[in-house]
């Protein structure tokens, strides 16, 4: 039995689907259903007898304690977070509340529960915290990729809130002996990603004939990982990771933003050509840069490869084709998530 938090979001949702399709015991999903949480993602499994969903906040200690006592999970995997850098710039409050205070409360609930466990239940219990490479800050063009020993140098309110949560998780291991694991992953992409993030936003805008906004010069570099590879890495760390350790997870796919967008345009040109036969690349528009925009992220994932035997299965080329095809095949899902509040966000971010 696993308690997943944030399992109606992008990565958590993919994890829940993968775990249940692979028949992994029981799964309890606790999600607040913010704008980023979507139960449509979980339609195919919501009736499974070994699955239950609760709408609620990771910071609600009495709810979390009740769920822990009722379901007696052997692991908590914390995906729940405010996750979008641009939103954290416009309004950091929710990031502080969920990512820092929420994680603190979740750790406290987990600690109380862990203290009641005995024998093998206690030995097997794990708290896995899902975090990001953005805690390490930014890299110069030729600097070595982030390893687990890099200092934390977060630059956005989002990254700072995730860094703070990582520190709390670490402290609950060293001070209270809570059996924790932390993963720091690079940029994910794939099915069910909310179309505020670069890749689904570009696919969605392209199909709607809208501009494809590139911040600044578009030469910022991200290391892209297909989401199912991330989920498998989390599963690997949960089962084989050494307590108290952190594991960097990445796809070995460093790409500039402009090249990612051009790749998406050329895949769409083949799969769904524009009616005027011009390329979707015509819609590319350079816009004002993000304040404090990190120039480059890159992950050195050799620790998880050598110690736990995990490697990504998808290359960027295979993963991006699958992703574009998924969005073409699942326009209903996209239409379902781009509600009124999404439109408010787009006009705030891209017209100001
Ligand atoms: P997401 O924004 O798509 O989903 C977050 C989910 O958490 C949503 O379902 C939301 O409803 C839920 N949530 C938010 N606040 C909550 C609260 N207080 N209590 C309970 N549920 C709450 O995010 P994502 O992209 O799936 O990211 C999941 C995790 O992975 C985050 O911790 C993020 O920092 C981390 N991460 C993301 C990426 C990426 O590229 N997306 C990369 C590395 C790490
Ligand atoms: P994003 O998907 O928001 O992830 P993160 O900021 O966590 O890396 O953005 C990925 C990159 O794409 C980042 O360098 C910002 C850039 N970007 C754009 O150029 N235009 C956009 O409209 C968005 C959303 C992002």
Coordinates of C-alpha atoms and ligand atoms in Angstrom, one line a residue:
X1 CA 0.0 0.0 0.0
X2 CA 1.4 3.3 -1.1
X3 CA 0.1 6.8 -0.2
X4 CA 0.8 9.1 -3.2
X5 CA 0.3 12.9 -2.8
X6 CA -0.4 15.0 -5.8
X7 CA -1.4 12.0 -7.8
X8 CA -3.9 14.0 -10.0
X9 CA -1.1 16.1 -11.4
X10 CA 1.2 15.4 -14.3
X11 CA 4.0 13.2 -12.8
X12 CA 1.9 11.8 -9.9
X13 CA -0.9 10.9 -12.3
X14 CA 1.5 9.1 -14.6
X15 CA 2.9 7.3 -11.6
X16 CA -0.5 6.2 -10.3
X17 CA -1.5 4.9 -13.8
X18 CA 1.8 3.0 -14.2
X19 CA 1.7 1.6 -10.7
X20 CA -1.9 0.3 -10.9
X21 CA -1.4 -1.1 -14.4
X22 CA 1.6 -2.9 -13.0
X23 CA -0.5 -4.4 -10.2
X24 CA 1.4 -2.9 -7.3
X25 CA -0.8 -3.7 -4.3
X26 CA -3.0 -0.8 -3.1
X27 CA -2.7 2.9 -3.7
X28 CA -4.2 5.9 -1.9
X29 CA -4.1 9.2 -3.7
X30 CA -4.3 12.5 -1.7
X31 CA -4.6 15.5 -3.9
X32 CA -6.0 19.0 -3.3
X33 CA -7.1 19.3 -6.9
X34 CA -5.7 22.8 -7.5
X35 CA -5.9 24.1 -11.1
X36 CA -3.1 21.6 -11.9
X37 CA -4.9 18.5 -10.6
X38 CA -7.2 16.6 -12.9
X39 CA -9.3 13.5 -12.2
X40 CA -9.8 13.0 -16.0
X41 CA -6.2 11.7 -16.0
X42 CA -7.2 8.9 -13.7
X43 CA -10.5 7.9 -15.3
X44 CA -9.2 4.5 -16.5
X45 CA -8.3 3.4 -12.9
X46 CA -10.7 5.2 -10.6
X47 CA -12.9 2.1 -10.2
X48 CA -10.1 -0.2 -9.3
X49 CA -10.8 -1.9 -5.9
X50 CA -7.2 -1.3 -4.8
X51 CA -7.3 2.4 -5.5
X52 CA -8.9 5.2 -3.4
X53 CA -8.9 9.0 -3.9
X54 CA -9.2 11.7 -1.3
X55 CA -9.4 15.4 -2.1
X56 CA -7.4 17.2 0.6
X57 CA -4.2 19.1 1.5
X58 CA -0.9 17.6 2.4
X59 CA -0.8 20.3 5.1
X60 CA -4.0 19.0 6.8
X61 CA -2.4 16.9 9.6
X62 CA -5.6 15.4 10.9
X63 CA -6.7 14.2 7.5
X64 CA -3.3 12.8 6.6
X65 CA -3.0 11.1 10.0
X66 CA -6.5 9.6 9.5
X67 CA -5.5 8.2 6.1
X68 CA -2.3 6.8 7.5
X69 CA -4.1 5.0 10.3
X70 CA -6.8 3.7 8.0
X71 CA -4.7 2.5 5.1
X72 CA -1.4 1.7 6.8
X73 CA 0.8 2.4 3.8
X74 CA 4.4 1.1 3.6
X75 CA 5.4 4.2 1.7
X76 CA 4.5 7.8 1.2
X77 CA 5.5 9.4 -2.1
X78 CA 5.2 13.1 -2.1
X79 CA 4.6 14.6 -5.5
X80 CA 2.2 17.3 -4.3
X81 CA 3.6 20.8 -5.0
X82 CA 3.0 24.0 -6.7
X83 CA 5.3 23.4 -9.7
X84 CA 5.3 26.3 -12.2
X85 CA 8.2 28.7 -12.1
X86 CA 6.3 31.6 -13.9
X87 CA 3.4 31.3 -11.4
X88 CA 5.8 31.4 -8.5
X89 CA 7.1 34.7 -9.9
X90 CA 3.6 36.2 -10.1
X91 CA 2.5 34.8 -6.7
X92 CA 5.0 33.0 -4.4
X93 CA 2.6 32.6 -1.5
X94 CA 1.0 29.2 -2.5
X95 CA 4.5 27.9 -3.1
X96 CA 5.6 28.7 0.4
X97 CA 2.4 27.3 1.8
X98 CA 2.3 23.9 0.0
X99 CA 6.0 23.2 -0.8
X100 CA 7.4 24.3 2.5
X101 CA 4.6 24.3 5.2
X102 CA 2.7 21.5 3.5
X103 CA 5.8 19.3 3.3
X104 CA 6.6 20.1 7.0
X105 CA 3.1 19.0 8.0
X106 CA 3.3 15.9 5.9
X107 CA 6.6 15.0 7.5
X108 CA 5.2 15.5 11.0
X109 CA 2.2 13.2 10.2
X110 CA 4.5 10.6 8.7
X111 CA 6.7 10.8 11.8
X112 CA 3.8 10.3 14.2
X113 CA 2.7 7.3 12.1
X114 CA 6.2 5.8 11.8
X115 CA 6.6 6.0 15.6
X116 CA 3.6 3.7 15.9
X117 CA 5.0 1.0 13.6
X118 CA 6.9 -2.0 14.8
X119 CA 8.9 -4.9 13.4
X120 CA 8.9 -5.4 9.6
X121 CA 6.3 -2.7 9.0
X122 CA 8.8 -0.2 10.6
X123 CA 11.7 -1.6 8.7
X124 CA 10.0 -1.3 5.3
X125 CA 8.4 2.1 5.7
X126 CA 9.7 4.8 3.3
X127 CA 9.0 8.5 2.8
X128 CA 10.1 9.4 -0.8
X129 CA 10.2 13.1 -1.6
X130 CA 10.0 14.1 -5.3
X131 CA 12.1 17.2 -6.0
X132 CA 13.8 19.0 -8.9
X133 CA 17.2 19.8 -10.3
X134 CA 16.2 23.5 -10.1
X135 CA 17.4 23.5 -6.4
X136 CA 21.0 23.5 -7.8
X137 CA 20.6 26.9 -9.6
X138 CA 22.0 27.5 -13.0
X139 CA 25.0 26.2 -14.9
X140 CA 27.5 27.9 -17.2
X141 CA 27.6 26.6 -20.8
X142 CA 30.5 24.2 -20.2
X143 CA 30.2 23.5 -16.5
X144 CA 29.8 19.9 -15.4
X145 CA 26.2 18.6 -14.9
X146 CA 24.6 18.8 -11.4
X147 CA 25.6 15.9 -9.2
X148 CA 24.2 15.1 -5.7
X149 CA 27.0 17.0 -4.1
X150 CA 26.4 20.3 -5.8
X151 CA 25.5 23.1 -3.4
X152 CA 21.9 24.3 -3.4
X153 CA 21.6 27.7 -5.1
X154 CA 17.9 28.1 -6.0
X155 CA 17.0 31.2 -8.0
X156 CA 13.2 31.2 -8.4
X157 CA 10.6 31.3 -5.7
X158 CA 9.6 27.8 -6.9
X159 CA 13.2 26.5 -6.7
X160 CA 13.7 28.1 -3.3
X161 CA 10.5 26.5 -1.9
X162 CA 11.6 23.0 -3.2
X163 CA 15.1 23.5 -1.8
X164 CA 13.6 24.3 1.6
X165 CA 11.4 21.2 1.4
X166 CA 14.4 19.1 0.6
X167 CA 16.2 20.5 3.6
X168 CA 13.3 19.6 5.9
X169 CA 13.2 16.1 4.5
X170 CA 16.9 15.7 5.2
X171 CA 16.5 17.1 8.7
X172 CA 13.7 14.6 9.5
X173 CA 16.0 11.8 8.6
X174 CA 19.0 13.0 10.7
X175 CA 17.0 14.3 13.7
X176 CA 14.1 11.9 13.9
X177 CA 15.2 8.9 12.0
X178 CA 12.4 9.1 9.5
X179 CA 13.4 6.7 6.6
X180 CA 13.5 9.2 3.8
X181 CA 14.7 9.2 0.2
X182 CA 14.9 12.3 -2.1
X183 CA 15.0 12.5 -5.9
X184 CA 16.0 15.5 -7.9
X185 CA 14.9 15.3 -11.4
X186 CA 15.3 17.3 -14.6
X187 CA 12.4 18.7 -16.8
X188 CA 9.7 16.1 -17.5
X189 CA 7.5 15.9 -20.6
X190 CA 4.9 13.4 -21.8
X191 CA 1.2 12.7 -21.6
X192 CA -1.1 14.6 -19.1
X193 CA 1.2 17.6 -18.6
X194 CA -0.7 20.8 -18.0
X195 CA -0.4 23.2 -21.0
X196 CA 1.3 25.9 -19.0
X197 CA 4.6 24.2 -19.3
X198 CA 6.7 24.7 -22.4
X199 CA 6.1 21.5 -24.4
X200 CA 2.3 21.1 -24.0
X201 CA 1.8 24.8 -24.3
X202 CA 3.6 24.9 -27.6
X203 CA 1.7 21.9 -29.0
X204 CA -1.6 23.4 -27.9
X205 CA -0.9 26.9 -29.2
X206 CA 0.4 25.5 -32.5
X207 CA -2.8 23.6 -33.1
X208 CA -4.9 26.6 -32.2
X209 CA -2.9 28.9 -34.6
X210 CA -1.6 31.0 -31.7
X211 CA 1.9 32.4 -31.2
X212 CA 4.6 30.0 -29.8
X213 CA 6.2 32.2 -27.1
X214 CA 10.0 31.8 -26.7
X215 CA 11.4 33.7 -23.6
X216 CA 14.5 35.8 -24.4
X217 CA 16.8 34.4 -27.0
X218 CA 15.5 30.8 -26.6
X219 CA 19.1 29.5 -26.0
X220 CA 18.4 28.4 -22.4
X221 CA 19.1 24.7 -22.0
X222 CA 17.0 22.1 -20.2
X223 CA 17.7 18.3 -19.8
X224 CA 14.4 16.6 -20.8
X225 CA 13.2 13.3 -19.4
X226 CA 10.1 11.3 -20.6
X227 CA 7.7 11.1 -17.7
X228 CA 7.4 7.3 -17.6
X229 CA 11.2 7.0 -17.2
X230 CA 10.9 9.4 -14.2
X231 CA 8.2 7.2 -12.7
X232 CA 10.3 4.1 -13.1
X233 CA 13.3 5.9 -11.5
X234 CA 11.1 6.8 -8.5
X235 CA 10.0 3.2 -8.2
X236 CA 13.6 2.0 -8.3
X237 CA 14.7 4.5 -5.6
X238 CA 11.7 3.5 -3.5
X239 CA 12.8 -0.2 -3.6
X240 CA 16.5 0.0 -3.8
X241 CA 17.5 3.5 -2.6
X242 CA 19.7 3.9 0.5
X243 CA 18.0 5.7 3.3
X244 CA 18.8 9.4 3.7
X245 CA 20.3 9.6 0.3
X246 CA 19.4 11.8 -2.6
X247 CA 19.4 10.6 -6.2
X248 CA 19.6 12.8 -9.3
X249 CA 17.5 11.7 -12.2
X250 CA 17.9 13.0 -15.8
X251 CA 17.5 12.0 -19.4
X252 CA 20.9 12.9 -20.9
X253 CA 19.0 15.1 -23.3
X254 CA 20.2 18.7 -23.1
X255 CA 18.3 20.9 -25.6
X256 CA 17.9 24.6 -26.1
X257 CA 14.3 25.8 -25.8
X258 CA 14.3 27.0 -29.4
X259 CA 15.4 23.6 -30.7
X260 CA 12.7 21.8 -28.6
X261 CA 10.1 24.1 -30.2
X262 CA 11.4 23.7 -33.7
X263 CA 11.3 19.9 -33.2
X264 CA 7.7 20.0 -32.1
X265 CA 6.9 22.2 -35.1
X266 CA 8.5 19.8 -37.6
X267 CA 6.7 16.7 -36.0
X268 CA 3.4 18.6 -36.3
X269 CA 4.2 19.6 -39.9
X270 CA 4.3 15.9 -40.7
X271 CA 1.5 14.6 -38.5
X272 CA -1.0 17.4 -38.9
X273 CA 0.1 19.9 -41.6
X274 CA -1.3 23.4 -41.4
X275 CA -4.1 24.1 -43.9
X276 CA -2.0 26.7 -45.7
X277 CA 0.9 24.2 -46.0
X278 CA 3.3 26.6 -44.1
X279 CA 5.3 25.3 -41.2
X280 CA 4.1 25.7 -37.6
X281 CA 7.6 27.3 -37.0
X282 CA 6.0 30.5 -38.6
X283 CA 4.1 30.9 -35.3
X284 CA 7.4 31.1 -33.2
X285 CA 7.4 34.5 -31.4
X286 CA 10.2 35.8 -29.2
X287 CA 8.8 37.4 -26.0
X288 CA 10.2 39.1 -22.9
X289 CA 12.5 36.9 -20.9
X290 CA 11.5 35.4 -17.5
X291 CA 13.0 37.3 -14.6
X292 CA 16.0 35.4 -13.1
X293 CA 15.7 32.8 -15.9
X294 CA 18.2 30.0 -15.2
X295 CA 20.4 29.6 -18.3
X296 CA 21.1 25.9 -18.2
X297 CA 20.2 22.7 -16.2
X298 CA 22.0 19.4 -16.7
X299 CA 21.9 16.3 -14.6
X300 CA 24.6 13.8 -13.9
X301 CA 22.6 10.7 -13.3
X302 CA 25.5 8.3 -12.8
X303 CA 24.8 7.6 -9.1
X304 CA 21.3 6.2 -9.8
X305 CA 22.7 4.3 -12.8
X306 CA 25.7 2.7 -11.0
X307 CA 24.1 2.1 -7.6
X308 CA 20.5 1.3 -8.5
X309 CA 20.8 0.2 -12.1
X310 CA 18.3 2.7 -13.5
X311 CA 18.7 4.3 -17.0
X312 CA 16.1 6.1 -19.1
X313 CA 14.5 4.1 -21.9
X314 CA 13.4 6.9 -24.1
X315 CA 15.6 9.3 -26.0
X316 CA 14.3 12.8 -26.6
X317 CA 13.6 11.9 -30.2
X318 CA 11.4 8.9 -29.3
X319 CA 9.7 10.6 -26.4
X320 CA 8.8 13.9 -28.1
X321 CA 7.2 12.0 -31.1
X322 CA 5.0 10.0 -28.6
X323 CA 4.2 13.1 -26.7
X324 CA 3.0 15.1 -29.8
X325 CA 1.0 12.1 -31.0
X326 CA -0.6 11.8 -27.5
X327 CA -1.7 15.4 -27.5
X328 CA -3.1 15.0 -31.0
X329 CA -5.1 11.9 -29.9
X330 CA -6.2 13.4 -26.6
X331 CA -7.6 16.8 -27.5
X332 CA -10.6 16.1 -25.2
X333 CA -8.3 16.0 -22.2
X334 CA -6.7 19.3 -23.2
X335 CA -10.1 20.9 -23.7
X336 CA -11.1 19.7 -20.3
X337 CA -8.2 21.3 -18.5
X338 CA -8.0 24.6 -20.3
X339 CA -10.9 26.1 -18.2
X340 CA -11.6 29.7 -17.4
X341 CA -8.8 29.9 -14.8
X342 CA -6.3 28.7 -17.5
X343 CA -7.4 31.5 -19.8
X344 CA -6.9 34.0 -17.0
X345 CA -3.4 32.8 -16.5
X346 CA -2.5 32.9 -20.2
X347 CA -3.7 36.5 -20.5
X348 CA -1.8 37.5 -17.4
X349 CA 1.4 35.9 -18.4
X350 CA 1.5 36.6 -22.1
X351 CA -0.2 39.9 -22.6
X352 CA 1.4 41.9 -19.8
Ligands
LIG1 P1 1.7 19.4 -11.2 O1 1.6 20.8 -10.9 O2 1.3 18.9 -12.6 O3 0.9 18.6 -10.1 C1 0.9 18.9 -8.8 C2 -0.3 18.2 -8.1 O4 -0.2 18.4 -6.7 C3 -1.6 18.6 -8.6 O5 -2.5 17.5 -8.8 C4 -2.2 19.5 -7.4 O6 -3.6 19.4 -7.4 C5 -1.5 18.8 -6.3 N1 -1.4 19.7 -5.1 C6 -0.9 21.0 -5.1 N2 -0.9 21.5 -3.8 C7 -1.4 20.5 -3.0 C8 -1.6 20.3 -1.6 N3 -1.3 21.4 -0.8 N4 -2.0 19.2 -1.1 C9 -2.3 18.1 -2.0 N5 -2.1 18.2 -3.3 C10 -1.6 19.3 -3.8 O7 3.2 19.0 -10.9 P2 4.2 17.9 -11.6 O8 4.8 18.5 -12.8 O9 3.4 16.6 -11.7 O10 5.3 17.7 -10.4 C11 5.2 16.8 -9.4 C12 6.4 16.9 -8.5 O11 7.5 16.7 -9.2 C13 6.5 18.3 -7.9 O12 6.9 18.1 -6.5 C14 7.6 18.9 -8.7 O13 8.3 19.9 -7.9 C15 8.5 17.7 -9.1 N6 9.2 17.9 -10.3 C16 8.5 18.2 -11.5 C17 9.3 18.3 -12.7 C18 8.6 18.7 -14.0 O14 9.3 18.8 -15.0 N7 7.3 18.8 -14.0 C19 10.6 18.0 -12.7 C20 11.3 17.6 -11.5 C21 10.5 17.5 -10.3
LIG2 P1 8.9 25.3 -18.1 O1 8.2 24.2 -18.9 O2 8.1 26.3 -17.5 O3 9.9 24.5 -17.1 P2 11.1 25.1 -16.1 O4 10.9 26.6 -16.0 O5 10.8 24.5 -14.8 O6 12.4 24.7 -16.7 O7 10.0 26.0 -19.1 C1 11.0 25.3 -19.8 C2 11.8 26.3 -20.5 O8 11.1 26.9 -21.5 C3 12.3 27.4 -19.6 O9 13.6 27.8 -19.9 C4 11.4 28.5 -19.9 C5 11.0 28.3 -21.3 N1 9.6 28.8 -21.7 C6 9.5 29.6 -22.8 O10 10.5 30.0 -23.5 N2 8.2 30.0 -23.2 C7 7.1 29.6 -22.5 O11 6.0 30.0 -22.8 C8 7.3 28.7 -21.3 C9 6.1 28.3 -20.5 C10 8.6 28.3 -21.0

